[in-house]
mmCIF file of C-alpha atoms in Angstrom:
data_model
loop_
_atom_site.group_PDB
_atom_site.id
_atom_site.type_symbol
_atom_site.label_atom_id
_atom_site.label_comp_id
_atom_site.label_asym_id
_atom_site.label_seq_id
_atom_site.Cartn_x
_atom_site.Cartn_y
_atom_site.Cartn_z
ATOM 1 C CA GLN A 5 103.411 114.541 71.189
ATOM 2 C CA VAL A 6 101.529 113.211 74.069
ATOM 3 C CA GLN A 7 101.789 113.840 77.784
ATOM 4 C CA LEU A 8 99.703 111.667 80.509
ATOM 5 C CA VAL A 9 99.345 112.867 83.684
ATOM 6 C CA GLU A 10 98.061 110.390 86.296
ATOM 7 C CA SER A 11 96.120 111.225 89.777
ATOM 8 C CA GLY A 12 94.600 109.090 92.674
ATOM 9 C CA GLY A 13 97.175 107.881 94.187
ATOM 10 C CA GLY A 14 98.200 108.336 98.031
ATOM 11 C CA SER A 15 98.141 105.669 101.253
ATOM 12 C CA VAL A 16 95.493 103.265 101.852
ATOM 13 C CA GLN A 17 94.931 100.454 104.279
ATOM 14 C CA ALA A 18 94.932 96.510 103.192
ATOM 15 C CA GLY A 19 91.712 95.838 101.997
ATOM 16 C CA GLY A 20 90.893 99.062 100.980
ATOM 17 C CA SER A 21 90.389 100.743 97.455
ATOM 18 C CA LEU A 22 91.896 103.443 95.373
ATOM 19 C CA THR A 23 91.203 104.776 91.990
ATOM 20 C CA VAL A 24 94.007 106.143 90.043
ATOM 21 C CA SER A 25 93.350 108.314 86.902
ATOM 22 C CA CYS A 26 95.564 109.261 83.542
ATOM 23 C CA THR A 27 94.697 111.815 81.324
ATOM 24 C CA ALA A 28 96.303 112.301 77.827
ATOM 25 C CA SER A 29 96.924 115.442 76.008
ATOM 26 C CA ALA A 30 96.236 113.916 72.424
ATOM 27 C CA ARG A 31 93.730 115.394 70.262
ATOM 28 C CA THR A 32 92.253 112.382 69.255
ATOM 29 C CA PHE A 33 92.606 110.123 72.717
ATOM 30 C CA SER A 34 90.446 107.020 70.947
ATOM 31 C CA ASN A 35 93.213 106.599 68.493
ATOM 32 C CA TYR A 36 95.523 105.344 71.754
ATOM 33 C CA ALA A 37 95.587 101.583 73.291
ATOM 34 C CA MET A 38 96.296 102.304 77.256
ATOM 35 C CA GLY A 39 98.229 100.515 79.470
ATOM 36 C CA TRP A 40 98.741 100.551 83.743
ATOM 37 C CA PHE A 41 102.429 99.370 85.019
ATOM 38 C CA ARG A 42 103.741 99.592 88.324
ATOM 39 C CA GLN A 43 107.133 99.758 89.716
ATOM 40 C CA ALA A 44 108.200 98.509 93.042
ATOM 41 C CA PRO A 45 111.556 99.568 95.032
ATOM 42 C CA GLY A 46 114.331 97.462 93.212
ATOM 43 C CA LYS A 47 111.960 95.375 91.042
ATOM 44 C CA GLU A 48 111.471 96.173 86.997
ATOM 45 C CA ARG A 49 108.516 97.511 85.489
ATOM 46 C CA GLU A 50 104.908 94.724 85.679
ATOM 47 C CA PHE A 51 102.704 95.268 83.680
ATOM 48 C CA VAL A 52 99.050 95.713 85.739
ATOM 49 C CA ALA A 53 96.024 96.314 82.859
ATOM 50 C CA ALA A 54 95.454 97.361 79.453
ATOM 51 C CA ILE A 55 92.646 98.712 77.221
ATOM 52 C CA SER A 56 92.306 98.315 74.119
ATOM 53 C CA ARG A 57 90.802 101.955 72.383
ATOM 54 C CA SER A 58 87.260 101.237 72.996
ATOM 55 C CA GLY A 59 87.688 99.616 75.440
ATOM 56 C CA GLY A 60 86.179 96.643 74.581
ATOM 57 C CA THR A 61 89.312 94.618 75.080
ATOM 58 C CA THR A 62 91.315 94.286 78.479
ATOM 59 C CA TYR A 63 93.954 92.230 80.109
ATOM 60 C CA TYR A 64 95.038 91.817 83.564
ATOM 61 C CA THR A 65 98.416 90.331 85.077
ATOM 62 C CA ASP A 66 97.168 87.488 86.891
ATOM 63 C CA SER A 67 97.470 88.884 90.682
ATOM 64 C CA VAL A 68 95.363 91.401 90.311
ATOM 65 C CA LYS A 69 92.295 90.053 88.264
ATOM 66 C CA GLY A 70 89.375 90.104 89.891
ATOM 67 C CA ARG A 71 90.827 93.278 92.174
ATOM 68 C CA PHE A 72 91.166 95.652 89.558
ATOM 69 C CA THR A 73 89.338 97.100 86.703
ATOM 70 C CA ILE A 74 90.723 98.890 83.954
ATOM 71 C CA SER A 75 88.057 101.523 82.250
ATOM 72 C CA ARG A 76 88.423 104.836 79.536
ATOM 73 C CA ASP A 77 86.372 107.463 79.131
ATOM 74 C CA ASN A 78 87.644 108.393 76.102
ATOM 75 C CA ALA A 79 85.024 111.663 75.884
ATOM 76 C CA LYS A 80 87.023 112.876 79.195
ATOM 77 C CA ASN A 81 90.411 112.088 77.547
ATOM 78 C CA THR A 82 90.876 108.994 80.841
ATOM 79 C CA VAL A 83 91.564 106.234 81.633
ATOM 80 C CA TYR A 84 91.051 104.747 85.053
ATOM 81 C CA LEU A 85 92.334 102.229 87.327
ATOM 82 C CA GLN A 86 89.795 101.270 89.996
ATOM 83 C CA MET A 87 91.698 98.938 92.915
ATOM 84 C CA ASN A 88 90.160 97.007 95.328
ATOM 85 C CA SER A 89 91.148 94.997 98.274
ATOM 86 C CA LEU A 90 94.214 96.045 97.952
ATOM 87 C CA LYS A 91 97.781 94.291 99.310
ATOM 88 C CA PRO A 92 100.725 95.581 100.486
ATOM 89 C CA GLU A 93 102.238 93.949 97.563
ATOM 90 C CA ASP A 94 100.361 96.113 95.458
ATOM 91 C CA THR A 95 102.660 99.216 96.767
ATOM 92 C CA ALA A 96 104.311 100.301 93.727
ATOM 93 C CA VAL A 97 104.736 104.020 91.391
ATOM 94 C CA TYR A 98 102.279 103.457 89.178
ATOM 95 C CA TYR A 99 102.127 104.328 85.255
ATOM 96 C CA CYS A 100 100.264 104.865 82.489
ATOM 97 C CA ALA A 101 100.814 104.301 78.571
ATOM 98 C CA ALA A 102 99.881 105.072 75.399
ATOM 99 C CA LYS A 103 100.105 104.008 72.319
ATOM 100 C CA LEU A 104 98.763 105.346 69.074
ATOM 101 C CA THR A 105 97.479 101.690 67.485
ATOM 102 C CA ILE A 106 94.333 100.459 65.511
ATOM 103 C CA GLY A 107 92.022 98.093 65.909
ATOM 104 C CA PRO A 108 90.536 96.361 69.067
ATOM 105 C CA VAL A 109 93.931 95.396 70.365
ATOM 106 C CA ALA A 110 96.183 95.704 73.910
ATOM 107 C CA PHE A 111 98.704 95.895 74.813
ATOM 108 C CA THR A 112 101.524 93.840 77.751
ATOM 109 C CA ARG A 113 104.885 94.830 77.077
ATOM 110 C CA PRO A 114 106.780 98.004 78.456
ATOM 111 C CA ASN A 115 108.292 98.315 74.660
ATOM 112 C CA ASP A 116 104.765 98.314 72.785
ATOM 113 C CA TYR A 117 104.257 101.452 74.232
ATOM 114 C CA ASN A 118 104.750 105.134 72.853
ATOM 115 C CA TYR A 119 104.021 107.950 75.602
ATOM 116 C CA TRP A 120 103.939 107.672 79.796
ATOM 117 C CA GLY A 121 103.167 108.929 82.619
ATOM 118 C CA GLN A 122 105.551 110.221 85.683
ATOM 119 C CA GLY A 123 103.716 107.836 87.677
ATOM 120 C CA THR A 124 101.773 108.015 91.023
ATOM 121 C CA GLN A 125 102.621 106.053 94.326
ATOM 122 C CA VAL A 126 100.657 103.773 95.815
ATOM 123 C CA THR A 127 101.217 102.451 99.169
ATOM 124 C CA VAL A 128 99.108 99.421 101.029
ATOM 125 C CA SER A 129 99.747 99.047 104.643
ATOM 126 C CA SER A 130 99.483 96.137 106.357
#
């Protein structure tokens, strides 16, 4: 079992920045591709960003390209989501997810992932 714990959520004004982190309990964190998803009230969970085991491959949903950056530090068992130029429509609970995998691949579908964190709230006010 892998436990994922998100942190760093909070409230920020539109145009501001926030970084959320996710720390994993995995013995070999570098064996896991990681992803960030978000869910706003009344909406389905949606893909935000994903990163391969080594960090060499990343994917972003179109609405965050150029504003968000996913990264990871395998020595710290942590994946990050740096969010800049935040908009009110970015308001959601942000979840990290992990998938045990091989190869330099990243995944964009929720059903691809084996493990999920509890989520951290990000609120962007106008």
